[in-house]
């Protein structure tokens, strides 16, 4: 919201510069987005002039040579091209050396042989209006030579405030002024709507109002005016509107915009004689009904939108924009002024559907209070009388009336101290809340001296303009804190007797898993939780795959973020593509985040929510894992076993019993993929990404893994048990066994562990061989076995029995043969 300082200081003028005031307001919760200067930067050289003579230029048909009294001993000669310049006018003049708002420095110039000693200015050239048809004519009572800044509002600093949706009272300059008053202690002028010239009884101008959509229109007020003269607005009104980013149109329309700027209440002026039947009806639009709006477009409506109609149909879209059929024209003499309160949610939906936003809709969608309509109507009445010479017709129609009675909330100073960590007495609380427009009375309980107890409770009456924002005691405490100074609050911990903060078991397991990957050189990344509908196709997911059951977002930021992700691989691939495109070809990344999936119909009965959520830990590796050496030796490229080793590191560190089993995944390379199992339950995958999937992202060979951290955390022991290292040496044996090529190595290791006895300290695969020596369809696995006892030194004879048992089990269960 743009707030001209010339207007703001009419209501509250603290002894602060614009930048200082902006900083002060930001610290109290009304944040400034920027501060800039509008209009003339330096008023020197801008004066009031009186045109003494205006004669045609001898060498140019469109130019006139003017003799202008600028308050000096001799009049100035100024060549002017405006068609409306004439003798006897009082005008705005810039002398040589003056700097115009667009940055041009004026100097004497010869125009078609005649030296021009200045410039007679238009509204546009001064940035105080939009009329480009000619020069600006001033009040004839002004004295030539008077500094122009004393005659009109030549310039103004402007602060653009970021108004949060809950602060509808700050959508008007007077609301901002109230905040300035509370923040700085500077006096606040009375509200300009305090003295209402209208009456509140009886019909007005013969007009009638019927509100059918009472659920969407909380209040509808109209007042009629006669003897209005339509014309340009005075210079001060135009200047303030332009500084606030609004375009002056005519005095009546400008007054409605100016009142909206000051009070926050949008208004609409109807030409009373063009309202068919002198009757307005507020109703829902018919399906397919159309209206020609003031911006020259034809809008098609639906039954969710509200329109204001007369006997001939819609005349405006409620709360958004008026219609062309009943707008105020130069010939208008009677005006019906409307101020209403609309459902904010309905205005927002209608505005989005129509693709039509306005200053009015931006305010109504935040939820204005009914009392604001009364304020806006009263202030507009005063301005129509003063500026347009209007006659206020008796009566005001008011359908809906004001809102509910004000709420009274009790404020306890001890709770203020408990929440803020600092004692703020009742007197200071009263001072702050009163400055903000609240009514404050102290609950009975005074000292013997008769002085109010600074620790006494307060009964606080919430004003109408804060009705929707302040509903609880904690809201009042927030008001006290931000005005007294949040930056002055001490750093304290909330009082929690006997309570100590600690991580849950699941949180500890999750952080430990992340630490494992960081310790192995992986970099953590954070991807979007949103994705697009095409991701499932790029991952080659079949129609029946669970990862296709994505949660659709009702109001997505864009189509590319219209679904909640069902896996981490998509975001990891996106990040990898971004980095590879910038030359980072060796990547080791991991992400810890939540995935989402819609339950199947048969799962809903046992599910606490229709959406399944799981916290996953995913990793992606491409290029050389481990970096490159200065000696020119590159680490081997990441592959299936790299991904498996990283998954193993996580699971082994957390003390989880796990295994892998070959299984296909549509986005992983056939034959280079496996399920990760914990307690027989699949918790994720390890493998290499399918080449066709990698090509979708413009990437080469990729290894990846994904683990369900929720399941892992549940399987992680609460207490880590350590096994003492034995002091006795180990007995090492290597064993080569030939099995079928379709027997997984994991199965061979499982048989060894089951039959090796308690002295087996470890078993690993040292080598894999396929060739003519063992025959087609066979594979030789060389196993390295380590035996160790905790109470003695084992001998070869001790291990021989275990070796025979292992050999027999491999032969019986897997058809394994020892290789010579």
PDB file of C-alpha atoms in Angstrom, residues 47-262:
ATOM      1  CA  UNK A  47       6.823  29.561  -8.843  1.00  0.00           C
ATOM      2  CA  UNK A  48       3.316  30.833  -9.430  1.00  0.00           C
ATOM      3  CA  UNK A  49       3.008  32.896 -12.614  1.00  0.00           C
ATOM      4  CA  UNK A  50       0.361  35.153 -14.122  1.00  0.00           C
ATOM      5  CA  UNK A  51      -0.012  35.130 -17.913  1.00  0.00           C
ATOM      6  CA  UNK A  52      -0.137  38.795 -18.982  1.00  0.00           C
ATOM      7  CA  UNK A  53      -0.208  38.165 -22.697  1.00  0.00           C
ATOM      8  CA  UNK A  54      -0.295  35.147 -25.036  1.00  0.00           C
ATOM      9  CA  UNK A  55       0.307  35.861 -28.729  1.00  0.00           C
ATOM     10  CA  UNK A  56       0.950  33.496 -31.637  1.00  0.00           C
ATOM     11  CA  UNK A  57       4.558  32.576 -32.391  1.00  0.00           C
ATOM     12  CA  UNK A  58       5.595  34.259 -35.638  1.00  0.00           C
ATOM     13  CA  UNK A  59       7.285  31.122 -36.968  1.00  0.00           C
ATOM     14  CA  UNK A  60       5.232  28.276 -35.481  1.00  0.00           C
ATOM     15  CA  UNK A  61       1.478  27.791 -35.720  1.00  0.00           C
ATOM     16  CA  UNK A  62       1.221  25.633 -32.568  1.00  0.00           C
ATOM     17  CA  UNK A  63       3.351  27.777 -30.287  1.00  0.00           C
ATOM     18  CA  UNK A  64       2.456  30.891 -28.344  1.00  0.00           C
ATOM     19  CA  UNK A  65       4.753  33.536 -26.954  1.00  0.00           C
ATOM     20  CA  UNK A  66       3.613  34.375 -23.434  1.00  0.00           C
ATOM     21  CA  UNK A  67       4.533  37.263 -21.199  1.00  0.00           C
ATOM     22  CA  UNK A  68       4.399  35.915 -17.651  1.00  0.00           C
ATOM     23  CA  UNK A  69       4.652  37.748 -14.355  1.00  0.00           C
ATOM     24  CA  UNK A  70       6.820  35.515 -12.124  1.00  0.00           C
ATOM     25  CA  UNK A  71       7.280  38.019  -9.296  1.00  0.00           C
ATOM     26  CA  UNK A  72      10.454  39.628 -10.668  1.00  0.00           C
ATOM     27  CA  UNK A  73      11.077  43.201 -11.744  1.00  0.00           C
ATOM     28  CA  UNK A  74      10.546  42.262 -15.357  1.00  0.00           C
ATOM     29  CA  UNK A  75       8.089  39.655 -16.699  1.00  0.00           C
ATOM     30  CA  UNK A  76       9.508  36.557 -18.338  1.00  0.00           C
ATOM     31  CA  UNK A  77       9.033  35.529 -21.939  1.00  0.00           C
ATOM     32  CA  UNK A  78       7.982  31.870 -22.166  1.00  0.00           C
ATOM     33  CA  UNK A  79       7.197  29.963 -25.348  1.00  0.00           C
ATOM     34  CA  UNK A  80       4.345  27.530 -24.704  1.00  0.00           C
ATOM     35  CA  UNK A  81       2.762  24.891 -26.926  1.00  0.00           C
ATOM     36  CA  UNK A  82      -0.339  24.189 -24.805  1.00  0.00           C
ATOM     37  CA  UNK A  83      -3.609  24.857 -26.654  1.00  0.00           C
ATOM     38  CA  UNK A  84      -5.367  26.233 -23.563  1.00  0.00           C
ATOM     39  CA  UNK A  85      -2.866  28.900 -22.519  1.00  0.00           C
ATOM     40  CA  UNK A  86      -4.462  32.353 -22.419  1.00  0.00           C
ATOM     41  CA  UNK A  87      -3.953  35.790 -20.932  1.00  0.00           C
ATOM     42  CA  UNK A  88      -5.294  36.224 -17.407  1.00  0.00           C
ATOM     43  CA  UNK A  89      -4.485  32.707 -16.246  1.00  0.00           C
ATOM     44  CA  UNK A  90      -2.598  31.872 -13.069  1.00  0.00           C
ATOM     45  CA  UNK A  91      -0.179  29.077 -13.919  1.00  0.00           C
ATOM     46  CA  UNK A  92       2.674  26.927 -12.628  1.00  0.00           C
ATOM     47  CA  UNK A  93       6.057  28.031 -13.960  1.00  0.00           C
ATOM     48  CA  UNK A  94       9.501  26.461 -13.779  1.00  0.00           C
ATOM     49  CA  UNK A  95      12.411  28.878 -14.114  1.00  0.00           C
ATOM     50  CA  UNK A  96      15.757  28.009 -15.754  1.00  0.00           C
ATOM     51  CA  UNK A  97      17.754  25.731 -13.435  1.00  0.00           C
ATOM     52  CA  UNK A  98      14.699  23.954 -12.020  1.00  0.00           C
ATOM     53  CA  UNK A  99      14.758  20.126 -12.079  1.00  0.00           C
ATOM     54  CA  UNK A 100      11.557  18.434 -13.274  1.00  0.00           C
ATOM     55  CA  UNK A 101      10.272  15.202 -11.705  1.00  0.00           C
ATOM     56  CA  UNK A 102      11.627  13.176 -14.621  1.00  0.00           C
ATOM     57  CA  UNK A 103      15.147  14.466 -13.883  1.00  0.00           C
ATOM     58  CA  UNK A 104      15.424  17.054 -16.656  1.00  0.00           C
ATOM     59  CA  UNK A 105      17.126  20.293 -15.665  1.00  0.00           C
ATOM     60  CA  UNK A 106      15.446  23.235 -17.370  1.00  0.00           C
ATOM     61  CA  UNK A 107      17.503  25.916 -19.052  1.00  0.00           C
ATOM     62  CA  UNK A 108      16.744  28.905 -21.244  1.00  0.00           C
ATOM     63  CA  UNK A 109      16.260  27.720 -24.811  1.00  0.00           C
ATOM     64  CA  UNK A 110      15.646  29.374 -28.150  1.00  0.00           C
ATOM     65  CA  UNK A 111      12.471  28.054 -29.762  1.00  0.00           C
ATOM     66  CA  UNK A 112      12.083  29.035 -33.389  1.00  0.00           C
ATOM     67  CA  UNK A 113      14.179  32.154 -32.838  1.00  0.00           C
ATOM     68  CA  UNK A 114      12.650  33.305 -29.529  1.00  0.00           C
ATOM     69  CA  UNK A 115      14.353  32.648 -26.199  1.00  0.00           C
ATOM     70  CA  UNK A 116      12.037  30.954 -23.669  1.00  0.00           C
ATOM     71  CA  UNK A 117      12.883  31.892 -20.083  1.00  0.00           C
ATOM     72  CA  UNK A 118      11.136  28.994 -18.447  1.00  0.00           C
ATOM     73  CA  UNK A 119       8.251  26.599 -18.890  1.00  0.00           C
ATOM     74  CA  UNK A 120       4.520  26.762 -18.157  1.00  0.00           C
ATOM     75  CA  UNK A 121       3.734  23.345 -16.738  1.00  0.00           C
ATOM     76  CA  UNK A 122       0.997  20.761 -17.075  1.00  0.00           C
ATOM     77  CA  UNK A 123      -0.158  18.350 -14.376  1.00  0.00           C
ATOM     78  CA  UNK A 124       1.777  15.484 -15.976  1.00  0.00           C
ATOM     79  CA  UNK A 125       5.008  17.456 -16.101  1.00  0.00           C
ATOM     80  CA  UNK A 126       4.672  18.155 -12.368  1.00  0.00           C
ATOM     81  CA  UNK A 127       3.510  14.572 -11.602  1.00  0.00           C
ATOM     82  CA  UNK A 128       0.476  15.928  -9.748  1.00  0.00           C
ATOM     83  CA  UNK A 129      -2.164  14.731 -12.219  1.00  0.00           C
ATOM     84  CA  UNK A 130      -2.780  12.955 -15.501  1.00  0.00           C
ATOM     85  CA  UNK A 131      -4.276  15.716 -17.683  1.00  0.00           C
ATOM     86  CA  UNK A 132      -2.081  16.079 -20.750  1.00  0.00           C
ATOM     87  CA  UNK A 133      -4.505  18.309 -22.650  1.00  0.00           C
ATOM     88  CA  UNK A 134      -2.895  21.560 -21.611  1.00  0.00           C
ATOM     89  CA  UNK A 135      -1.273  23.579 -18.867  1.00  0.00           C
ATOM     90  CA  UNK A 136      -2.475  23.468 -15.274  1.00  0.00           C
ATOM     91  CA  UNK A 137      -4.519  26.540 -14.320  1.00  0.00           C
ATOM     92  CA  UNK A 138      -4.244  27.559 -10.668  1.00  0.00           C
ATOM     93  CA  UNK A 139      -6.400  29.573  -8.281  1.00  0.00           C
ATOM     94  CA  UNK A 140      -6.514  33.165  -9.626  1.00  0.00           C
ATOM     95  CA  UNK A 141      -6.089  34.531  -6.116  1.00  0.00           C
ATOM     96  CA  UNK A 142      -2.466  33.382  -5.899  1.00  0.00           C
ATOM     97  CA  UNK A 143       0.267  36.039  -6.035  1.00  0.00           C
ATOM     98  CA  UNK A 144       2.796  35.793  -8.885  1.00  0.00           C
ATOM     99  CA  UNK A 145       6.233  34.773  -7.630  1.00  0.00           C
ATOM    100  CA  UNK A 146       4.837  32.714  -4.762  1.00  0.00           C
ATOM    101  CA  UNK A 147       6.821  29.466  -4.405  1.00  0.00           C
ATOM    102  CA  UNK A 148       4.757  26.814  -6.138  1.00  0.00           C
ATOM    103  CA  UNK A 149       5.205  24.437  -3.191  1.00  0.00           C
ATOM    104  CA  UNK A 150       3.099  26.857  -1.099  1.00  0.00           C
ATOM    105  CA  UNK A 151       0.260  26.758  -3.615  1.00  0.00           C
ATOM    106  CA  UNK A 152      -0.004  23.041  -4.376  1.00  0.00           C
ATOM    107  CA  UNK A 153       1.352  19.781  -2.966  1.00  0.00           C
ATOM    108  CA  UNK A 154       4.269  19.728  -5.317  1.00  0.00           C
ATOM    109  CA  UNK A 155       5.980  16.610  -3.996  1.00  0.00           C
ATOM    110  CA  UNK A 156       5.813  13.975  -1.311  1.00  0.00           C
ATOM    111  CA  UNK A 157       7.833  11.165   0.142  1.00  0.00           C
ATOM    112  CA  UNK A 158       5.964   7.891  -0.202  1.00  0.00           C
ATOM    113  CA  UNK A 159       6.258   4.773   1.935  1.00  0.00           C
ATOM    114  CA  UNK A 160       5.051   1.484   0.511  1.00  0.00           C
ATOM    115  CA  UNK A 161       3.848  -0.656   3.397  1.00  0.00           C
ATOM    116  CA  UNK A 162       3.360  -4.400   3.346  1.00  0.00           C
ATOM    117  CA  UNK A 163      -0.026  -4.859   5.022  1.00  0.00           C
ATOM    118  CA  UNK A 164      -0.624  -8.346   6.377  1.00  0.00           C
ATOM    119  CA  UNK A 165      -4.080  -9.847   5.703  1.00  0.00           C
ATOM    120  CA  UNK A 166      -5.128  -9.666   9.365  1.00  0.00           C
ATOM    121  CA  UNK A 167      -4.633  -5.885   9.564  1.00  0.00           C
ATOM    122  CA  UNK A 168      -7.571  -4.614   7.506  1.00  0.00           C
ATOM    123  CA  UNK A 169      -7.539  -1.435   9.610  1.00  0.00           C
ATOM    124  CA  UNK A 170      -4.190  -0.502   8.026  1.00  0.00           C
ATOM    125  CA  UNK A 171      -5.628  -0.577   4.505  1.00  0.00           C
ATOM    126  CA  UNK A 172      -6.478   3.095   5.043  1.00  0.00           C
ATOM    127  CA  UNK A 173      -4.060   5.939   5.732  1.00  0.00           C
ATOM    128  CA  UNK A 174      -5.877   6.865   8.938  1.00  0.00           C
ATOM    129  CA  UNK A 175      -5.282   3.356  10.233  1.00  0.00           C
ATOM    130  CA  UNK A 176      -1.577   3.772   9.468  1.00  0.00           C
ATOM    131  CA  UNK A 177      -1.688   7.142  11.260  1.00  0.00           C
ATOM    132  CA  UNK A 178      -3.128   5.422  14.323  1.00  0.00           C
ATOM    133  CA  UNK A 179      -0.178   3.029  14.272  1.00  0.00           C
ATOM    134  CA  UNK A 180       2.230   5.967  13.947  1.00  0.00           C
ATOM    135  CA  UNK A 181       0.524   7.644  16.908  1.00  0.00           C
ATOM    136  CA  UNK A 182       0.926   4.533  19.061  1.00  0.00           C
ATOM    137  CA  UNK A 183       4.509   3.928  17.924  1.00  0.00           C
ATOM    138  CA  UNK A 184       5.813   7.476  18.292  1.00  0.00           C
ATOM    139  CA  UNK A 185       3.488   9.224  20.728  1.00  0.00           C
ATOM    140  CA  UNK A 186       2.790  12.004  18.205  1.00  0.00           C
ATOM    141  CA  UNK A 187      -0.751  13.469  18.457  1.00  0.00           C
ATOM    142  CA  UNK A 188      -3.454  11.848  16.340  1.00  0.00           C
ATOM    143  CA  UNK A 189      -5.996  14.083  14.602  1.00  0.00           C
ATOM    144  CA  UNK A 190      -9.684  13.228  15.030  1.00  0.00           C
ATOM    145  CA  UNK A 191     -11.031  10.921  12.320  1.00  0.00           C
ATOM    146  CA  UNK A 192     -12.263  12.922   9.322  1.00  0.00           C
ATOM    147  CA  UNK A 193     -15.594  11.086   9.376  1.00  0.00           C
ATOM    148  CA  UNK A 194     -16.453  12.160  12.919  1.00  0.00           C
ATOM    149  CA  UNK A 195     -18.876  14.887  11.754  1.00  0.00           C
ATOM    150  CA  UNK A 196     -21.470  13.306   9.441  1.00  0.00           C
ATOM    151  CA  UNK A 197     -23.537  15.790   7.418  1.00  0.00           C
ATOM    152  CA  UNK A 198     -26.086  13.157   6.423  1.00  0.00           C
ATOM    153  CA  UNK A 199     -29.096  11.793   8.247  1.00  0.00           C
ATOM    154  CA  UNK A 200     -29.809   8.202   9.123  1.00  0.00           C
ATOM    155  CA  UNK A 201     -33.586   8.046   8.860  1.00  0.00           C
ATOM    156  CA  UNK A 202     -36.006   7.648   5.950  1.00  0.00           C
ATOM    157  CA  UNK A 203     -35.616   6.996   2.245  1.00  0.00           C
ATOM    158  CA  UNK A 204     -33.035   8.904   0.253  1.00  0.00           C
ATOM    159  CA  UNK A 205     -33.766  10.428  -3.138  1.00  0.00           C
ATOM    160  CA  UNK A 206     -36.598   7.973  -3.716  1.00  0.00           C
ATOM    161  CA  UNK A 207     -34.117   5.096  -3.992  1.00  0.00           C
ATOM    162  CA  UNK A 208     -34.841   1.596  -2.723  1.00  0.00           C
ATOM    163  CA  UNK A 209     -32.511  -1.221  -1.732  1.00  0.00           C
ATOM    164  CA  UNK A 210     -33.204  -4.949  -1.505  1.00  0.00           C
ATOM    165  CA  UNK A 211     -30.492  -7.369  -0.329  1.00  0.00           C
ATOM    166  CA  UNK A 212     -31.263 -10.954  -1.321  1.00  0.00           C
ATOM    167  CA  UNK A 213     -27.759 -12.402  -0.795  1.00  0.00           C
ATOM    168  CA  UNK A 214     -27.642 -11.559   2.908  1.00  0.00           C
ATOM    169  CA  UNK A 215     -25.005 -14.242   3.558  1.00  0.00           C
ATOM    170  CA  UNK A 216     -22.581 -12.481   1.213  1.00  0.00           C
ATOM    171  CA  UNK A 217     -23.478  -8.849   1.958  1.00  0.00           C
ATOM    172  CA  UNK A 218     -23.111  -7.929   5.625  1.00  0.00           C
ATOM    173  CA  UNK A 219     -24.118  -4.300   5.197  1.00  0.00           C
ATOM    174  CA  UNK A 220     -25.367  -2.115   2.335  1.00  0.00           C
ATOM    175  CA  UNK A 221     -25.692   1.648   2.800  1.00  0.00           C
ATOM    176  CA  UNK A 222     -26.714   4.283   0.252  1.00  0.00           C
ATOM    177  CA  UNK A 223     -27.108   8.057   0.383  1.00  0.00           C
ATOM    178  CA  UNK A 224     -28.338  10.419  -2.350  1.00  0.00           C
ATOM    179  CA  UNK A 225     -26.950  13.813  -3.421  1.00  0.00           C
ATOM    180  CA  UNK A 226     -28.344  16.520  -5.665  1.00  0.00           C
ATOM    181  CA  UNK A 227     -26.994  19.664  -7.365  1.00  0.00           C
ATOM    182  CA  UNK A 228     -23.620  18.082  -8.080  1.00  0.00           C
ATOM    183  CA  UNK A 229     -21.310  19.648 -10.639  1.00  0.00           C
ATOM    184  CA  UNK A 230     -19.043  17.110 -12.301  1.00  0.00           C
ATOM    185  CA  UNK A 231     -15.595  18.414 -13.169  1.00  0.00           C
ATOM    186  CA  UNK A 232     -11.880  18.094 -12.478  1.00  0.00           C
ATOM    187  CA  UNK A 233     -10.765  17.591  -8.901  1.00  0.00           C
ATOM    188  CA  UNK A 234      -8.809  20.277  -7.065  1.00  0.00           C
ATOM    189  CA  UNK A 235      -5.036  20.100  -7.339  1.00  0.00           C
ATOM    190  CA  UNK A 236      -4.515  18.803  -3.789  1.00  0.00           C
ATOM    191  CA  UNK A 237      -6.840  15.864  -4.376  1.00  0.00           C
ATOM    192  CA  UNK A 238      -5.243  14.930  -7.669  1.00  0.00           C
ATOM    193  CA  UNK A 239      -1.747  15.201  -6.228  1.00  0.00           C
ATOM    194  CA  UNK A 240      -2.497  12.850  -3.326  1.00  0.00           C
ATOM    195  CA  UNK A 241      -4.163  10.271  -5.556  1.00  0.00           C
ATOM    196  CA  UNK A 242      -1.290  10.278  -8.049  1.00  0.00           C
ATOM    197  CA  UNK A 243       1.262   9.941  -5.233  1.00  0.00           C
ATOM    198  CA  UNK A 244      -0.714   6.931  -3.973  1.00  0.00           C
ATOM    199  CA  UNK A 245      -0.631   5.313  -7.424  1.00  0.00           C
ATOM    200  CA  UNK A 246      -4.220   6.161  -8.434  1.00  0.00           C
ATOM    201  CA  UNK A 247      -5.408   7.912 -11.601  1.00  0.00           C
ATOM    202  CA  UNK A 248      -7.608  11.003 -11.202  1.00  0.00           C
ATOM    203  CA  UNK A 249     -10.789  10.874 -13.293  1.00  0.00           C
ATOM    204  CA  UNK A 250     -13.402  13.361 -12.076  1.00  0.00           C
ATOM    205  CA  UNK A 251     -14.240  14.977  -8.765  1.00  0.00           C
ATOM    206  CA  UNK A 252     -16.931  12.464  -7.723  1.00  0.00           C
ATOM    207  CA  UNK A 253     -14.934   9.387  -8.706  1.00  0.00           C
ATOM    208  CA  UNK A 254     -11.770  10.858  -7.220  1.00  0.00           C
ATOM    209  CA  UNK A 255     -13.552  11.461  -3.927  1.00  0.00           C
ATOM    210  CA  UNK A 256     -14.604   7.802  -3.719  1.00  0.00           C
ATOM    211  CA  UNK A 257     -11.005   6.736  -4.354  1.00  0.00           C
ATOM    212  CA  UNK A 258      -9.620   9.278  -1.905  1.00  0.00           C
ATOM    213  CA  UNK A 259     -12.019   8.155   0.827  1.00  0.00           C
ATOM    214  CA  UNK A 260     -10.963   4.563   0.169  1.00  0.00           C
ATOM    215  CA  UNK A 261      -7.333   5.643   0.496  1.00  0.00           C
ATOM    216  CA  UNK A 262      -7.982   7.345   3.840  1.00  0.00           C
TER     217      UNK A 262
END
